[in-house]
């Protein structure tokens, strides 16, 4: 069980990590007027994943980071729960985002199991229901949207 102190520590670390990553890449919570940060939070909360309450804390903390640090009119947060976290739904959602090329940013946060296939030289995200998604597939869909900033965390 996560104690309140540990939860606050994890949230602080996660917030610092996200803010540092965005800062390194030139994004900030003070984006150009009218710019939108589209945030996708995909966490495998299925019992089969066996990740317990830590995955819920990751999900809640990343959402809180963006709610607390980005103006409401400059952020759209979508959380994929276990039932809707499929490769097809994730790809379709990303393809349908109204990202304005070179103006809006896309941030994808995945928390769950994954692996690296040395034979194929690919990172693989393990989605619920024994679905695999090659990280580069997700990246290709995101790049096609031509966001100003793209962050896969």
PDB file of C-alpha atoms in Angstrom:
ATOM      1  CA  UNK A   1       0.000   0.000   0.000  1.00  0.00           C
ATOM      2  CA  UNK A   2       1.270   3.448  -0.847  1.00  0.00           C
ATOM      3  CA  UNK A   3       1.692   5.708   2.149  1.00  0.00           C
ATOM      4  CA  UNK A   4       0.739   9.379   1.854  1.00  0.00           C
ATOM      5  CA  UNK A   5       4.398  10.410   2.147  1.00  0.00           C
ATOM      6  CA  UNK A   6       5.490   7.989  -0.601  1.00  0.00           C
ATOM      7  CA  UNK A   7       2.619   9.134  -2.817  1.00  0.00           C
ATOM      8  CA  UNK A   8       3.644  12.799  -2.423  1.00  0.00           C
ATOM      9  CA  UNK A   9       7.265  11.897  -3.175  1.00  0.00           C
ATOM     10  CA  UNK A  10       6.307   9.976  -6.328  1.00  0.00           C
ATOM     11  CA  UNK A  11       4.102  12.841  -7.475  1.00  0.00           C
ATOM     12  CA  UNK A  12       6.895  15.366  -6.933  1.00  0.00           C
ATOM     13  CA  UNK A  13       9.400  13.220  -8.829  1.00  0.00           C
ATOM     14  CA  UNK A  14       6.965  12.685 -11.697  1.00  0.00           C
ATOM     15  CA  UNK A  15       6.119  16.377 -11.892  1.00  0.00           C
ATOM     16  CA  UNK A  16       9.796  17.296 -11.932  1.00  0.00           C
ATOM     17  CA  UNK A  17      10.498  14.713 -14.628  1.00  0.00           C
ATOM     18  CA  UNK A  18       7.713  15.949 -16.907  1.00  0.00           C
ATOM     19  CA  UNK A  19       8.589  19.611 -16.440  1.00  0.00           C
ATOM     20  CA  UNK A  20      12.296  18.930 -17.092  1.00  0.00           C
ATOM     21  CA  UNK A  21      11.509  16.909 -20.234  1.00  0.00           C
ATOM     22  CA  UNK A  22       9.199  19.609 -21.561  1.00  0.00           C
ATOM     23  CA  UNK A  23      11.714  22.305 -20.692  1.00  0.00           C
ATOM     24  CA  UNK A  24      14.560  20.500 -22.451  1.00  0.00           C
ATOM     25  CA  UNK A  25      12.451  20.239 -25.566  1.00  0.00           C
ATOM     26  CA  UNK A  26      11.416  23.888 -25.556  1.00  0.00           C
ATOM     27  CA  UNK A  27       7.833  23.439 -24.384  1.00  0.00           C
ATOM     28  CA  UNK A  28       6.424  25.121 -21.337  1.00  0.00           C
ATOM     29  CA  UNK A  29       3.174  25.699 -19.557  1.00  0.00           C
ATOM     30  CA  UNK A  30       3.366  29.213 -21.038  1.00  0.00           C
ATOM     31  CA  UNK A  31       2.964  28.076 -24.630  1.00  0.00           C
ATOM     32  CA  UNK A  32       2.076  30.390 -27.464  1.00  0.00           C
ATOM     33  CA  UNK A  33      -1.441  31.773 -27.128  1.00  0.00           C
ATOM     34  CA  UNK A  34      -3.891  29.296 -28.568  1.00  0.00           C
ATOM     35  CA  UNK A  35      -1.497  26.329 -28.411  1.00  0.00           C
ATOM     36  CA  UNK A  36      -2.953  23.151 -27.004  1.00  0.00           C
ATOM     37  CA  UNK A  37      -1.172  20.326 -25.185  1.00  0.00           C
ATOM     38  CA  UNK A  38      -2.894  17.050 -26.007  1.00  0.00           C
ATOM     39  CA  UNK A  39      -2.032  14.581 -23.256  1.00  0.00           C
ATOM     40  CA  UNK A  40      -2.732  10.874 -23.609  1.00  0.00           C
ATOM     41  CA  UNK A  41      -2.353   8.795 -20.463  1.00  0.00           C
ATOM     42  CA  UNK A  42      -2.402   5.068 -21.160  1.00  0.00           C
ATOM     43  CA  UNK A  43      -1.993   2.815 -18.150  1.00  0.00           C
ATOM     44  CA  UNK A  44      -2.485  -0.927 -18.031  1.00  0.00           C
ATOM     45  CA  UNK A  45      -4.620  -1.252 -14.908  1.00  0.00           C
ATOM     46  CA  UNK A  46      -5.722  -4.814 -15.701  1.00  0.00           C
ATOM     47  CA  UNK A  47      -5.422  -7.433 -12.986  1.00  0.00           C
ATOM     48  CA  UNK A  48      -3.499  -9.615 -15.435  1.00  0.00           C
ATOM     49  CA  UNK A  49      -0.742  -6.995 -15.607  1.00  0.00           C
ATOM     50  CA  UNK A  50      -0.186  -7.452 -11.882  1.00  0.00           C
ATOM     51  CA  UNK A  51       0.982  -3.878 -11.397  1.00  0.00           C
ATOM     52  CA  UNK A  52      -1.247  -3.172  -8.405  1.00  0.00           C
ATOM     53  CA  UNK A  53      -1.895   0.269  -6.998  1.00  0.00           C
ATOM     54  CA  UNK A  54       1.378   1.746  -8.263  1.00  0.00           C
ATOM     55  CA  UNK A  55      -0.079   1.982 -11.759  1.00  0.00           C
ATOM     56  CA  UNK A  56      -3.071   3.896 -10.397  1.00  0.00           C
ATOM     57  CA  UNK A  57      -0.733   6.293  -8.617  1.00  0.00           C
ATOM     58  CA  UNK A  58       1.227   6.827 -11.858  1.00  0.00           C
ATOM     59  CA  UNK A  59      -1.994   7.564 -13.731  1.00  0.00           C
ATOM     60  CA  UNK A  60      -3.337   9.950 -11.102  1.00  0.00           C
ATOM     61  CA  UNK A  61      -0.005  11.721 -10.668  1.00  0.00           C
ATOM     62  CA  UNK A  62       0.603  12.395 -14.353  1.00  0.00           C
ATOM     63  CA  UNK A  63      -2.927  13.742 -14.773  1.00  0.00           C
ATOM     64  CA  UNK A  64      -2.459  15.965 -11.716  1.00  0.00           C
ATOM     65  CA  UNK A  65       0.853  17.306 -13.081  1.00  0.00           C
ATOM     66  CA  UNK A  66      -0.870  18.588 -16.205  1.00  0.00           C
ATOM     67  CA  UNK A  67      -3.961  19.819 -14.382  1.00  0.00           C
ATOM     68  CA  UNK A  68      -1.826  21.758 -11.911  1.00  0.00           C
ATOM     69  CA  UNK A  69       0.744  23.169 -14.359  1.00  0.00           C
ATOM     70  CA  UNK A  70      -1.093  23.870 -17.612  1.00  0.00           C
ATOM     71  CA  UNK A  71      -4.037  26.242 -18.086  1.00  0.00           C
ATOM     72  CA  UNK A  72      -7.342  24.454 -18.607  1.00  0.00           C
ATOM     73  CA  UNK A  73      -7.853  26.098 -21.998  1.00  0.00           C
ATOM     74  CA  UNK A  74      -4.430  24.873 -23.179  1.00  0.00           C
ATOM     75  CA  UNK A  75      -4.729  21.191 -22.307  1.00  0.00           C
ATOM     76  CA  UNK A  76      -6.820  18.216 -23.330  1.00  0.00           C
ATOM     77  CA  UNK A  77      -6.241  15.131 -21.211  1.00  0.00           C
ATOM     78  CA  UNK A  78      -7.460  11.687 -22.265  1.00  0.00           C
ATOM     79  CA  UNK A  79      -7.015   8.776 -19.880  1.00  0.00           C
ATOM     80  CA  UNK A  80      -7.321   5.315 -21.376  1.00  0.00           C
ATOM     81  CA  UNK A  81      -8.634   2.848 -18.826  1.00  0.00           C
ATOM     82  CA  UNK A  82      -8.288  -0.906 -19.027  1.00  0.00           C
ATOM     83  CA  UNK A  83     -11.433  -1.469 -21.100  1.00  0.00           C
ATOM     84  CA  UNK A  84     -10.510   1.041 -23.790  1.00  0.00           C
ATOM     85  CA  UNK A  85      -6.744   0.574 -23.873  1.00  0.00           C
ATOM     86  CA  UNK A  86      -6.471  -1.294 -27.146  1.00  0.00           C
ATOM     87  CA  UNK A  87      -4.081  -0.702 -30.001  1.00  0.00           C
ATOM     88  CA  UNK A  88      -6.952   0.167 -32.338  1.00  0.00           C
ATOM     89  CA  UNK A  89      -8.605   2.655 -29.970  1.00  0.00           C
ATOM     90  CA  UNK A  90      -5.308   4.322 -29.098  1.00  0.00           C
ATOM     91  CA  UNK A  91      -4.345   4.743 -32.761  1.00  0.00           C
ATOM     92  CA  UNK A  92      -7.823   5.942 -33.770  1.00  0.00           C
ATOM     93  CA  UNK A  93      -7.902   8.478 -30.953  1.00  0.00           C
ATOM     94  CA  UNK A  94      -4.510   9.869 -31.963  1.00  0.00           C
ATOM     95  CA  UNK A  95      -5.436   9.997 -35.643  1.00  0.00           C
ATOM     96  CA  UNK A  96      -8.604  11.951 -34.838  1.00  0.00           C
ATOM     97  CA  UNK A  97      -6.961  14.566 -32.622  1.00  0.00           C
ATOM     98  CA  UNK A  98      -7.419  18.056 -34.096  1.00  0.00           C
ATOM     99  CA  UNK A  99      -3.716  18.882 -33.700  1.00  0.00           C
ATOM    100  CA  UNK A 100      -2.740  21.962 -35.658  1.00  0.00           C
ATOM    101  CA  UNK A 101       0.603  21.213 -37.340  1.00  0.00           C
ATOM    102  CA  UNK A 102       3.582  23.003 -35.804  1.00  0.00           C
ATOM    103  CA  UNK A 103       1.328  24.708 -33.245  1.00  0.00           C
ATOM    104  CA  UNK A 104      -0.017  22.131 -30.795  1.00  0.00           C
ATOM    105  CA  UNK A 105       1.913  19.523 -28.813  1.00  0.00           C
ATOM    106  CA  UNK A 106       1.264  15.855 -28.137  1.00  0.00           C
ATOM    107  CA  UNK A 107       2.353  14.077 -24.979  1.00  0.00           C
ATOM    108  CA  UNK A 108       1.847  10.322 -24.619  1.00  0.00           C
ATOM    109  CA  UNK A 109       2.461   8.744 -21.219  1.00  0.00           C
ATOM    110  CA  UNK A 110       2.423   4.936 -21.063  1.00  0.00           C
ATOM    111  CA  UNK A 111       2.669   3.031 -17.823  1.00  0.00           C
ATOM    112  CA  UNK A 112       2.612  -0.728 -17.960  1.00  0.00           C
ATOM    113  CA  UNK A 113       4.662  -3.684 -19.094  1.00  0.00           C
ATOM    114  CA  UNK A 114       6.920  -3.532 -22.095  1.00  0.00           C
ATOM    115  CA  UNK A 115       9.969  -5.208 -23.455  1.00  0.00           C
ATOM    116  CA  UNK A 116      12.801  -4.756 -25.875  1.00  0.00           C
ATOM    117  CA  UNK A 117      13.123  -7.263 -28.689  1.00  0.00           C
ATOM    118  CA  UNK A 118      16.843  -7.500 -29.404  1.00  0.00           C
ATOM    119  CA  UNK A 119      16.149  -9.718 -32.394  1.00  0.00           C
ATOM    120  CA  UNK A 120      13.855  -7.133 -33.999  1.00  0.00           C
ATOM    121  CA  UNK A 121      15.554  -4.147 -32.329  1.00  0.00           C
ATOM    122  CA  UNK A 122      12.169  -2.763 -31.256  1.00  0.00           C
ATOM    123  CA  UNK A 123      10.531  -1.564 -28.065  1.00  0.00           C
ATOM    124  CA  UNK A 124       7.196  -3.255 -27.496  1.00  0.00           C
ATOM    125  CA  UNK A 125       4.355  -1.960 -25.322  1.00  0.00           C
ATOM    126  CA  UNK A 126       2.290  -4.698 -23.699  1.00  0.00           C
ATOM    127  CA  UNK A 127      -1.374  -3.711 -23.736  1.00  0.00           C
ATOM    128  CA  UNK A 128      -4.223  -5.521 -21.938  1.00  0.00           C
ATOM    129  CA  UNK A 129      -5.556  -8.659 -23.589  1.00  0.00           C
ATOM    130  CA  UNK A 130      -2.121  -9.793 -24.757  1.00  0.00           C
ATOM    131  CA  UNK A 131      -1.901  -7.083 -27.366  1.00  0.00           C
ATOM    132  CA  UNK A 132       1.508  -5.882 -28.411  1.00  0.00           C
ATOM    133  CA  UNK A 133       2.190  -2.494 -29.923  1.00  0.00           C
ATOM    134  CA  UNK A 134       5.575  -1.639 -31.303  1.00  0.00           C
ATOM    135  CA  UNK A 135       6.591   1.743 -29.911  1.00  0.00           C
ATOM    136  CA  UNK A 136       7.552   2.968 -33.385  1.00  0.00           C
ATOM    137  CA  UNK A 137       3.954   2.374 -34.562  1.00  0.00           C
ATOM    138  CA  UNK A 138       2.754   4.779 -31.905  1.00  0.00           C
ATOM    139  CA  UNK A 139       5.529   7.185 -32.791  1.00  0.00           C
ATOM    140  CA  UNK A 140       4.665   7.072 -36.521  1.00  0.00           C
ATOM    141  CA  UNK A 141       1.016   7.940 -35.844  1.00  0.00           C
ATOM    142  CA  UNK A 142       2.100  10.811 -33.606  1.00  0.00           C
ATOM    143  CA  UNK A 143       4.683  12.179 -36.070  1.00  0.00           C
ATOM    144  CA  UNK A 144       2.090  12.134 -38.857  1.00  0.00           C
ATOM    145  CA  UNK A 145       0.107  14.704 -36.855  1.00  0.00           C
ATOM    146  CA  UNK A 146       3.082  17.110 -37.162  1.00  0.00           C
ATOM    147  CA  UNK A 147       2.883  18.507 -33.626  1.00  0.00           C
ATOM    148  CA  UNK A 148       5.149  21.341 -32.532  1.00  0.00           C
ATOM    149  CA  UNK A 149       6.336  19.140 -29.679  1.00  0.00           C
ATOM    150  CA  UNK A 150       6.077  15.372 -29.366  1.00  0.00           C
ATOM    151  CA  UNK A 151       6.871  13.584 -26.127  1.00  0.00           C
ATOM    152  CA  UNK A 152       6.578   9.833 -25.618  1.00  0.00           C
ATOM    153  CA  UNK A 153       7.065   9.078 -21.945  1.00  0.00           C
TER     154      UNK A 153
END
